[in-house]
XYZ file of C-alpha atoms in Angstrom:
693
model
C -0.170 -0.072 0.022
C 0.896 2.984 -0.530
C -0.009 7.245 -0.548
C 0.615 9.028 -3.854
C 1.007 12.013 -5.592
C 0.691 12.911 -9.813
C 3.395 13.857 -11.497
C 1.266 15.506 -14.321
C 1.677 18.528 -16.623
C -0.085 21.466 -14.038
C -0.954 25.682 -15.039
C 1.686 27.710 -13.244
C 0.206 30.938 -14.157
C 2.624 31.360 -17.055
C 3.385 28.576 -18.496
C 2.705 24.424 -17.943
C 5.427 22.925 -16.162
C 5.161 18.980 -14.407
C 4.130 18.981 -11.422
C 2.689 16.842 -8.491
C -0.956 18.945 -9.786
C -4.873 17.894 -8.103
C -6.497 19.995 -10.730
C -9.026 18.181 -12.389
C -6.971 20.137 -16.347
C -3.921 18.518 -15.088
C -5.516 14.614 -14.699
C -7.202 15.326 -18.276
C -4.202 16.332 -20.365
C -2.474 13.513 -18.423
C -4.329 10.982 -19.406
C -4.577 12.260 -23.210
C -0.705 12.979 -23.194
C 0.797 10.473 -21.124
C 1.884 7.382 -20.904
C -1.978 5.925 -19.950
C -2.710 6.562 -23.201
C -1.946 3.989 -26.270
C -2.851 6.734 -28.990
C -0.917 9.825 -26.599
C -1.995 12.817 -28.663
C 0.904 15.767 -29.417
C 1.066 18.818 -28.006
C -0.732 20.529 -31.416
C -3.772 18.443 -30.982
C -4.714 20.290 -26.762
C -6.265 23.547 -26.685
C -3.670 24.739 -24.388
C -5.740 28.238 -23.651
C -8.924 26.594 -23.194
C -7.228 24.298 -20.689
C -4.879 26.682 -18.810
C -9.106 28.295 -18.137
C -10.010 25.964 -16.621
C -7.389 25.220 -14.598
C -8.108 27.990 -13.386
C -11.198 27.580 -12.962
C -11.051 24.174 -10.635
C -8.395 26.182 -9.024
C -10.202 28.945 -7.844
C -13.538 26.872 -6.908
C -11.807 24.162 -5.094
C -11.930 21.006 -7.368
C -9.085 18.911 -7.302
C -9.375 15.024 -8.713
C -7.456 12.243 -6.921
C -8.773 9.206 -8.076
C -5.908 5.886 -9.592
C -7.645 4.841 -12.732
C -6.977 0.702 -12.898
C -10.091 -0.755 -13.774
C -11.097 -1.753 -17.764
C -12.865 2.150 -18.663
C -11.944 3.743 -21.788
C -10.584 6.451 -23.172
C -13.507 8.621 -23.227
C -14.643 7.285 -19.961
C -12.009 8.394 -17.936
C -11.720 11.381 -19.514
C -15.335 12.307 -19.101
C -15.322 11.271 -15.204
C -12.295 13.668 -15.134
C -13.935 16.966 -17.173
C -17.030 15.554 -14.952
C -14.497 16.539 -11.468
C -14.337 19.775 -13.039
C -17.879 20.446 -13.918
C -17.248 20.460 -17.878
C -17.313 17.803 -20.964
C -14.772 16.413 -22.811
C -14.380 18.787 -26.385
C -12.682 17.575 -29.295
C -13.432 19.985 -31.911
C -12.199 18.311 -35.686
C -8.289 19.291 -34.717
C -7.883 20.093 -30.614
C -8.780 18.490 -27.540
C -11.021 20.612 -24.490
C -13.695 20.811 -22.539
C -16.842 22.301 -21.784
C -17.310 24.450 -19.062
C -20.843 24.804 -16.889
C -20.493 28.017 -15.735
C -21.667 31.381 -15.778
C -21.243 33.067 -19.306
C -21.632 37.242 -20.660
C -21.154 35.773 -24.447
C -24.202 35.627 -25.960
C -23.631 33.653 -29.075
C -26.461 33.389 -31.309
C -30.388 34.007 -31.333
C -33.094 31.658 -31.587
C -36.353 31.898 -32.646
C -39.204 30.543 -35.404
C -37.336 32.064 -38.028
C -34.420 30.822 -37.602
C -35.175 27.432 -36.973
C -37.470 24.455 -37.556
C -38.960 21.719 -35.121
C -39.066 23.252 -31.868
C -39.939 20.756 -29.136
C -39.668 20.823 -25.231
C -39.818 19.079 -22.218
C -40.034 17.924 -18.667
C -38.551 15.652 -16.308
C -41.581 15.894 -13.514
C -38.909 13.586 -10.973
C -39.341 13.204 -6.634
C -36.234 14.703 -5.468
C -34.469 12.699 -2.688
C -34.177 13.384 0.614
C -30.622 12.832 0.980
C -28.117 12.104 -1.625
C -24.995 9.614 -0.053
C -22.133 9.608 -0.890
C -18.931 6.357 -0.510
C -15.828 8.245 -0.228
C -11.999 7.601 0.307
C -12.537 10.413 2.765
C -8.481 12.031 2.779
C -9.039 13.058 6.392
C -8.349 10.001 7.679
C -6.040 7.862 5.961
C -7.702 7.596 3.087
C -10.457 5.175 4.894
C -13.928 4.505 2.831
C -16.155 6.328 4.370
C -19.648 8.310 4.147
C -21.508 11.014 3.797
C -25.412 12.205 4.246
C -25.985 15.297 2.128
C -29.381 16.872 2.683
C -31.385 17.925 -0.098
C -31.616 22.373 0.193
C -34.634 23.674 2.301
C -35.619 20.098 3.945
C -37.142 19.783 7.246
C -36.157 17.459 9.234
C -34.057 14.579 8.877
C -33.875 12.544 5.776
C -35.895 9.202 5.054
C -36.023 8.465 1.458
C -31.773 8.598 -0.657
C -29.735 8.268 -3.699
C -26.390 6.835 -4.072
C -24.329 9.674 -5.717
C -21.217 8.742 -7.530
C -18.101 11.210 -6.914
C -15.759 9.959 -9.216
C -11.428 10.938 -8.478
C -13.255 13.234 -4.726
C -11.590 12.884 -1.706
C -12.595 16.049 0.444
C -15.478 15.909 2.597
C -16.016 19.669 2.080
C -15.568 19.103 -2.140
C -17.849 16.617 -1.994
C -20.953 18.130 -0.114
C -21.209 21.423 -2.183
C -20.964 19.338 -5.896
C -24.029 17.233 -3.996
C -26.283 20.316 -3.269
C -25.261 21.666 -6.354
C -26.569 18.314 -8.100
C -29.281 19.134 -6.156
C -29.553 22.203 -7.529
C -29.523 21.188 -11.282
C -32.492 19.516 -10.382
C -34.641 21.515 -9.317
C -33.682 24.371 -11.518
C -32.525 23.211 -15.184
C -36.075 20.249 -15.332
C -37.046 21.697 -18.730
C -35.137 20.087 -22.138
C -35.289 21.735 -25.859
C -34.452 21.164 -29.066
C -34.327 22.450 -32.384
C -33.260 22.458 -35.374
C -30.994 24.560 -37.977
C -30.625 24.215 -41.321
C -27.249 25.176 -43.388
C -24.197 24.263 -43.061
C -23.451 27.858 -40.667
C -23.898 27.610 -37.376
C -22.542 30.040 -34.742
C -23.490 28.011 -31.778
C -21.685 24.921 -30.258
C -21.789 22.896 -27.676
C -21.330 24.664 -24.417
C -22.019 28.335 -25.912
C -25.072 31.257 -24.102
C -27.663 31.450 -26.367
C -31.106 34.239 -26.454
C -33.828 31.675 -27.244
C -37.471 33.747 -27.987
C -40.565 31.566 -28.874
C -44.101 31.838 -28.874
C -44.003 28.440 -26.742
C -42.096 29.586 -24.106
C -43.732 33.686 -23.834
C -46.661 33.837 -25.658
C -45.576 37.769 -25.851
C -42.335 36.336 -27.395
C -42.404 37.992 -30.985
C -40.140 36.879 -33.857
C -39.916 39.470 -36.133
C -37.431 40.069 -40.100
C -36.173 43.966 -39.954
C -37.759 45.797 -42.821
C -35.770 49.451 -42.638
C -34.152 51.107 -39.877
C -33.927 54.848 -39.736
C -32.134 56.957 -37.123
C -33.969 55.661 -34.456
C -37.019 54.282 -36.239
C -37.722 50.432 -36.972
C -39.782 48.812 -38.963
C -40.471 44.682 -38.937
C -42.541 42.218 -40.534
C -44.744 41.360 -37.319
C -48.279 42.883 -36.439
C -47.300 44.233 -32.739
C -50.295 42.672 -30.751
C -53.079 44.756 -29.825
C -54.084 43.584 -26.761
C -51.235 43.850 -24.620
C -51.311 47.390 -25.120
C -48.222 48.778 -26.657
C -48.525 52.466 -27.123
C -46.303 55.670 -28.479
C -43.685 56.492 -25.717
C -44.143 52.869 -23.783
C -46.474 53.195 -21.169
C -48.888 50.098 -21.492
C -48.635 47.351 -18.806
C -45.521 46.234 -19.336
C -42.438 48.590 -21.132
C -41.515 46.689 -24.199
C -37.815 45.851 -25.187
C -36.309 44.271 -28.362
C -33.062 42.609 -28.613
C -30.851 42.459 -31.679
C -26.975 42.309 -32.439
C -24.204 44.623 -32.996
C -21.378 43.764 -34.121
C -18.512 46.076 -34.371
C -16.290 46.618 -37.465
C -16.045 44.032 -40.023
C -13.698 41.826 -37.974
C -16.580 40.964 -34.791
C -18.242 37.298 -35.768
C -20.388 37.170 -33.296
C -21.323 40.715 -31.957
C -22.963 41.971 -29.034
C -25.854 40.955 -27.719
C -28.284 44.419 -26.557
C -31.133 44.277 -25.426
C -33.472 48.497 -25.743
C -36.853 49.674 -24.645
C -38.440 50.385 -27.331
C -42.189 52.087 -27.952
C -44.738 52.082 -30.789
C -47.280 50.384 -32.552
C -48.263 48.005 -35.852
C -44.991 47.635 -37.596
C -43.266 50.171 -35.712
C -40.528 51.010 -33.290
C -39.528 53.763 -32.386
C -35.608 52.458 -30.187
C -33.798 53.755 -27.516
C -30.494 53.394 -26.158
C -27.605 54.874 -28.245
C -26.578 51.593 -30.124
C -26.448 50.589 -33.545
C -30.215 49.984 -34.648
C -30.140 46.657 -36.636
C -29.255 46.313 -40.590
C -32.121 45.834 -42.664
C -33.143 42.463 -43.630
C -31.901 41.649 -38.934
C -33.619 39.435 -37.378
C -34.557 40.786 -33.994
C -36.512 39.445 -30.773
C -39.393 41.569 -29.130
C -41.474 41.053 -25.789
C -41.541 42.918 -22.609
C -38.785 43.834 -21.738
C -37.507 41.291 -19.064
C -38.526 38.480 -20.563
C -37.626 39.329 -24.364
C -35.383 36.122 -24.721
C -33.996 32.814 -21.888
C -30.953 32.811 -21.458
C -30.148 29.009 -22.461
C -26.664 26.900 -23.245
C -26.623 24.312 -26.114
C -25.584 20.606 -24.587
C -25.660 18.829 -27.819
C -25.128 19.175 -31.194
C -26.924 16.442 -33.378
C -25.598 16.261 -37.611
C -28.652 16.211 -39.682
C -29.807 16.111 -43.224
C -28.909 18.645 -45.853
C -26.589 20.049 -43.237
C -29.057 20.430 -40.705
C -27.934 20.298 -37.505
C -30.096 19.223 -34.546
C -29.589 22.141 -31.251
C -29.786 20.429 -27.350
C -30.790 22.757 -25.514
C -31.255 23.384 -21.285
C -31.749 26.934 -19.207
C -28.836 28.732 -18.280
C -29.911 29.073 -14.883
C -26.663 31.106 -13.623
C -27.969 30.935 -10.152
C -27.130 27.112 -9.507
C -22.923 29.310 -9.195
C -24.081 30.698 -6.647
C -25.968 28.695 -4.682
C -23.053 26.471 -5.326
C -20.711 29.413 -4.414
C -22.661 30.600 -1.019
C -22.652 26.557 0.351
C -21.025 26.072 3.795
C -19.980 22.563 4.054
C -20.942 20.984 7.811
C -17.829 20.603 10.252
C -16.708 16.753 9.452
C -14.368 15.417 11.774
C -12.384 12.238 10.840
C -13.305 9.341 13.185
C -16.433 11.034 13.901
C -18.147 11.546 10.281
C -20.565 14.789 10.289
C -20.459 17.063 13.544
C -23.692 17.754 15.361
C -21.753 21.563 15.933
C -22.288 22.806 19.915
C -23.260 26.410 19.710
C -23.004 29.115 21.522
C -26.755 31.294 20.112
C -28.821 31.202 22.250
C -32.079 29.185 21.427
C -34.277 30.505 18.508
C -37.914 32.052 19.415
C -40.413 28.402 20.048
C -43.440 28.421 17.189
C -46.924 29.330 18.474
C -48.414 25.080 18.145
C -52.828 25.523 19.020
C -54.081 29.000 20.642
C -58.423 28.067 21.402
C -60.806 29.770 24.964
C -63.646 28.926 25.871
C -65.434 26.352 28.313
C -64.551 23.442 29.026
C -66.729 20.779 27.880
C -67.024 18.861 31.623
C -66.068 21.804 34.651
C -67.331 24.321 32.727
C -65.476 26.608 33.290
C -63.342 29.343 31.091
C -60.183 27.522 30.115
C -57.340 29.326 27.804
C -56.026 26.704 26.245
C -51.873 27.803 24.509
C -49.741 24.454 23.052
C -46.054 25.557 21.859
C -43.565 24.062 19.777
C -39.520 24.308 19.378
C -38.329 26.293 16.122
C -38.309 23.760 13.199
C -34.120 24.820 12.157
C -34.274 24.386 16.696
C -30.281 22.452 17.507
C -30.764 22.672 21.060
C -31.566 20.897 23.628
C -34.797 23.059 25.382
C -35.994 22.004 28.637
C -39.401 24.382 28.453
C -40.778 27.129 27.567
C -41.538 30.493 30.041
C -45.400 32.023 29.384
C -46.199 35.228 29.838
C -50.096 36.948 29.251
C -52.171 39.622 30.674
C -55.289 41.263 29.976
C -54.580 43.984 27.158
C -53.390 46.818 28.771
C -53.184 45.319 32.042
C -49.195 46.851 33.298
C -47.436 43.571 34.487
C -47.033 39.573 33.041
C -48.899 36.510 35.170
C -45.832 34.429 33.945
C -45.639 30.294 33.694
C -42.984 28.164 32.995
C -44.049 24.944 31.190
C -41.870 21.383 30.066
C -41.021 20.869 26.821
C -42.263 16.861 27.909
C -46.209 18.511 28.265
C -45.515 20.943 25.559
C -49.007 23.157 26.417
C -50.763 24.083 29.523
C -54.631 25.521 30.443
C -55.204 28.981 31.569
C -57.699 29.606 34.299
C -59.391 32.913 35.713
C -60.183 34.896 32.892
C -63.967 35.785 31.035
C -65.744 35.749 27.655
C -64.777 38.531 25.550
C -61.524 39.746 27.327
C -58.843 40.420 26.085
C -55.337 38.834 26.274
C -51.812 38.851 25.558
C -49.337 36.287 25.339
C -45.848 35.717 24.922
C -43.595 32.840 25.237
C -39.402 31.789 24.949
C -37.770 28.928 24.967
C -35.448 27.211 27.867
C -32.687 25.341 27.045
C -31.142 22.575 30.053
C -27.873 24.747 30.330
C -31.017 27.681 31.157
C -29.388 29.751 27.419
C -32.874 31.687 26.504
C -34.355 32.744 23.939
C -35.744 35.396 22.260
C -39.858 36.808 23.111
C -41.358 35.348 20.068
C -44.421 37.031 18.745
C -46.991 38.629 21.297
C -50.478 37.934 20.634
C -53.875 39.429 20.999
C -56.611 36.365 21.482
C -60.220 37.478 22.438
C -60.848 34.239 24.668
C -64.200 32.700 23.378
C -63.167 33.177 19.535
C -62.561 31.118 17.154
C -58.452 30.671 16.852
C -56.858 30.820 13.246
C -55.005 27.600 12.459
C -51.226 28.893 12.107
C -49.800 29.122 8.913
C -47.775 26.714 7.937
C -43.492 27.233 7.343
C -43.125 28.725 3.492
C -41.213 26.426 1.643
C -37.522 27.516 1.023
C -37.453 25.654 -2.340
C -40.729 27.848 -3.823
C -38.471 31.030 -2.808
C -36.178 32.376 -5.162
C -33.989 35.194 -4.551
C -32.708 38.211 -6.638
C -30.178 41.952 -5.838
C -29.739 43.684 -7.757
C -29.084 47.535 -8.071
C -30.809 48.953 -5.160
C -32.831 46.282 -4.037
C -33.350 42.625 -3.479
C -36.234 40.149 -5.898
C -38.029 37.296 -3.546
C -40.507 35.058 -5.765
C -42.681 32.833 -3.275
C -45.083 30.186 -3.724
C -47.881 30.282 -1.482
C -49.594 27.648 -0.759
C -50.864 27.066 2.547
C -54.751 28.980 3.456
C -53.978 29.909 6.883
C -51.487 32.491 5.768
C -52.575 36.347 5.035
C -49.354 37.784 4.922
C -45.437 37.106 5.071
C -43.361 38.912 7.903
C -39.597 39.766 5.753
C -36.361 40.126 7.072
C -32.812 41.127 6.178
C -30.174 40.698 7.818
C -26.064 41.780 7.216
C -24.406 38.245 5.828
C -22.277 37.300 9.228
C -24.129 38.398 11.709
C -26.487 37.234 14.181
C -31.223 37.215 13.733
C -32.527 39.976 15.527
C -36.117 39.593 14.630
C -36.502 43.111 16.808
C -33.873 45.093 14.832
C -33.547 42.609 11.099
C -38.162 42.972 10.230
C -38.447 45.176 6.901
C -41.988 46.689 8.251
C -45.406 45.798 8.826
C -45.856 41.744 7.431
C -46.854 42.061 3.812
C -50.125 40.941 2.217
C -50.123 37.495 -0.038
C -52.367 35.476 -1.795
C -52.624 31.829 -0.306
C -52.240 29.449 -4.251
C -50.279 31.765 -5.882
C -47.041 33.569 -6.199
C -45.928 36.872 -5.108
C -43.541 38.635 -5.667
C -42.287 41.054 -3.121
C -39.215 44.270 -3.107
C -37.183 45.055 -0.631
C -35.486 48.360 -1.139
C -36.140 50.931 -4.816
C -36.523 48.738 -8.296
C -36.498 51.271 -9.665
C -31.800 51.960 -9.823
C -30.243 51.412 -13.623
C -26.478 52.238 -14.752
C -24.954 55.202 -15.802
C -22.262 53.944 -16.417
C -22.540 52.589 -19.944
C -20.699 49.353 -21.103
C -19.671 48.141 -17.640
C -19.142 45.285 -18.138
C -15.803 46.364 -20.092
C -16.586 45.590 -23.299
C -16.431 47.868 -25.901
C -13.459 50.048 -27.094
C -13.057 53.655 -26.269
C -16.382 54.373 -23.764
C -13.698 54.538 -21.177
C -11.019 56.082 -21.274
C -8.580 54.392 -20.147
C -5.119 55.990 -17.842
C -1.587 55.486 -16.736
C -1.100 52.032 -16.874
C -4.517 50.471 -18.429
C -5.813 48.910 -21.093
C -9.516 48.130 -21.430
C -11.155 45.432 -23.720
C -12.252 41.418 -23.606
C -14.533 41.762 -20.561
C -11.554 43.595 -18.220
C -10.289 47.066 -17.778
C -6.958 45.738 -16.380
C -3.546 47.723 -14.551
C 0.117 46.936 -14.916
C 2.237 48.076 -12.328
C 4.805 50.498 -12.476
C 2.769 54.839 -12.937
C -0.737 55.545 -11.513
C -3.570 55.793 -14.003
C -7.279 56.444 -13.708
C -10.130 55.313 -15.995
C -12.148 57.245 -16.099
C -16.186 57.853 -17.833
C -17.706 60.878 -18.672
C -21.189 61.662 -16.964
C -23.533 64.429 -15.892
C -24.065 64.863 -12.156
C -25.579 65.874 -9.819
C -24.047 68.638 -7.314
C -25.283 67.150 -2.546
C -26.179 64.031 -4.947
C -25.337 60.144 -2.857
C -24.155 58.054 -6.004
C -23.443 54.225 -4.960
C -20.036 53.109 -6.006
C -20.073 48.386 -7.276
C -17.053 47.133 -9.208
C -16.144 44.118 -9.622
C -12.241 43.163 -8.934
C -11.817 39.493 -11.310
C -7.858 39.597 -10.656
C -5.132 40.869 -7.976
C -1.718 40.709 -7.563
C -0.931 44.137 -5.581
C -1.740 47.295 -4.602
C -5.176 49.747 -4.914
C -7.890 50.683 -6.301
C -9.724 53.793 -5.472
C -13.492 54.594 -6.249
C -13.375 58.781 -6.806
C -16.456 61.707 -8.732
C -13.843 64.320 -10.798
C -13.884 67.582 -11.860
C -13.986 70.193 -9.268
C -13.726 69.327 -5.869
C -12.169 65.429 -6.184
C -14.815 62.831 -3.792
C -13.030 60.306 -2.915
C -13.644 56.925 -1.613
C -12.052 54.108 0.478
C -8.551 52.136 -1.139
C -9.336 48.536 -2.003
C -7.700 46.215 -2.774
C -8.172 41.648 -2.666
C -10.776 40.141 -5.371
C -14.782 40.042 -5.375
C -16.939 43.007 -5.740
C -16.104 46.718 -3.760
C -18.761 48.519 -2.375
C -18.582 52.909 -1.298
C -21.502 56.070 -1.437
C -20.223 59.552 -2.989
C -21.672 63.038 -2.972
C -21.778 64.536 -5.771
C -19.879 68.101 -4.909
C -19.921 71.455 -7.940
C -18.048 70.647 -10.890
C -18.103 66.686 -10.329
C -18.582 65.352 -15.466
C -16.607 61.982 -13.702
C -15.906 59.238 -12.284
C -13.095 57.077 -12.768
C -10.900 53.876 -10.796
C -7.628 54.992 -9.579
C -5.052 52.671 -9.676
C -1.633 52.798 -7.579
C 2.054 52.782 -9.008
C 1.609 48.835 -7.715
C -1.656 48.353 -8.559
C -2.137 45.070 -10.445
C -5.309 43.194 -11.280
C -8.016 43.771 -13.274
C -11.611 45.156 -12.933
C -14.077 42.860 -14.213
C -17.541 44.966 -13.937
C -18.886 48.405 -12.634
C -22.121 50.065 -11.473
C -23.056 53.684 -10.628
C -26.276 54.792 -9.657
C -27.654 57.651 -7.343
C -28.704 55.841 -4.211
C -32.549 57.143 -3.067
C -33.086 56.871 0.686
C -35.862 53.379 -0.963
C -32.779 51.989 -1.757
C -31.357 48.822 0.027
C -28.365 49.251 2.192
C -25.575 47.336 -0.709
C -23.381 44.233 0.633
C -24.231 40.300 0.983
C -27.214 39.947 3.047
C -29.999 37.026 3.996
C -33.730 37.362 3.700
C -35.999 35.663 6.366
C -40.087 34.911 5.789
C -42.604 34.191 8.499
C -45.714 33.557 7.878
C -49.089 35.113 9.380
C -52.610 34.327 9.347
C -55.309 36.755 10.087
C -54.702 37.016 13.948
C -50.832 37.989 12.816
C -49.880 34.623 14.199
C -46.104 33.762 13.007
C -45.386 30.481 12.046
C -42.069 29.455 11.293
C -39.565 30.733 9.754
C -37.825 30.238 6.676
C -34.320 31.033 6.143
C -31.687 32.553 5.684
C -31.918 32.773 1.717
C -28.330 34.482 0.592
C -28.214 37.153 -1.546
C -26.135 39.910 -2.921
C -27.478 44.105 -3.321
C -25.074 46.121 -5.493
């Protein structure tokens, strides 16, 4: 027996060199070029740039591959297993070996619609997901002894009952296995649909792994694909009639703003182009297009629809050749939320001897929940009784000894305290008369004496029929999306007892406090419907053009800066700024958000220049950074100032006016508690994480 490591070509960031690597990209190259392949691939048969990019992706995501290939598998099977460990699949374009990585993309390669495809089909897999996945693996934290980890389904309440086996070849890190197992659940939940269509002709832009925008009226009745007949200034004539029932009026004053999507080509050498969306107004076949992007040429294909639903982002997962140079494309939803949810996963503590560790919490118990409340004459004695039933929160991890219940007449100066054992869970209270209004509140009590905060204070009229306590909201039915100065929460409300929802927002990493984290009053909802709640100001839009650094000439690049290809890069050696001229309102507060994609050294400072210089704090390190700057008289430019030693790249930038309604910027967690007609709260769902810009 031996513990060994693999010598393989390893990407250092500048070159491929032999080393002891656990990266799936290194294993992939070794499998193709090494002695294990009877017909080793020559160096010219590999797409080294794409493999280096994959190597960097695996390193950033903490993806590893540790496996001895000793079975009778084929080369193709080995390559698929290795690529899967790096969230990819093998690809050979006829000349070179590469991979297709399953990750969010910024470049839209093609537009698909009934105008350039045919035989569109849509299928959905209706599956009952297991409660958990069981993964057997060689545990690297315990001498590679065989261990098993159970990964519950996201949002599961209680202990798993139905489990399925999941095989993750080459995975030995318990934390990585947890993360990849949860990703499988997210993929099943957010990619239930498969779409196929046929494209005719030998000229095809999109290939496997590419991001495309799809517009079929089967996906949404309001989606329209059309061809441009005439273009003049900002005016277009198309060959399709806009539906009258959609209410699109001059100026866009219909039930919903409409948008137009088309491709813009930056010069004759640009064969792919950019996918842009602009707001449109008009009626019939005539459109007025907002913005400054060049209009599509006559004969071009365009997509139309409600501004938020012009096209659906999809990824090509397979291309099957057909007759007459046609090709059948298989697509799935891009579902970028899969990567966001996976990145937000935090694996539970793992002990190499006992496996998953039950945390010893120092936090207080969670607030108890009301299980039942009724009052009236006792059937046998006729005494007026108030019956109360309490229970632990669904997410409670502390061992409770009981509950402390307090009650009083509404307006009375003091509370009457009653202690209830956890085994009993409830109590009968005598002494009130019919029609009296009483208040009740309770807190949980742990065996070590720790107490929770008081739960929601209930008001109850003795003798009145109490409404049922609403069931907890299903976390799988809640989708949280962060935006500029706001977050949007879409939730499915199924319990008829739920008539309102209390929303809570907590800064990421902070302790949850229902008293200070509550966002106003409970918001009315409709049972049996999907409801959208907005926290913050959803009217904000970025004032910066080309916030993704894809264009040339929009930004003014100073000393050391270069712009293009989705980033603004700065080389060390001289301080310099990258700037953009804007119309700024003196006295207004502007919120700045920018993402440093790569960072080696130095700092970056956001500024409003022209007149009195307004500066934010100098920052460093990769990721999103936030600042708020108040414009002074004469400010005419927004810029990012790099220090002399700054060596890195910015991949995104946003700037907008902050209003009093804007939600705080940064990572946050949301929780939601259902309320019934008596304002009684059910169990709280969450936390659900997102990023507000």
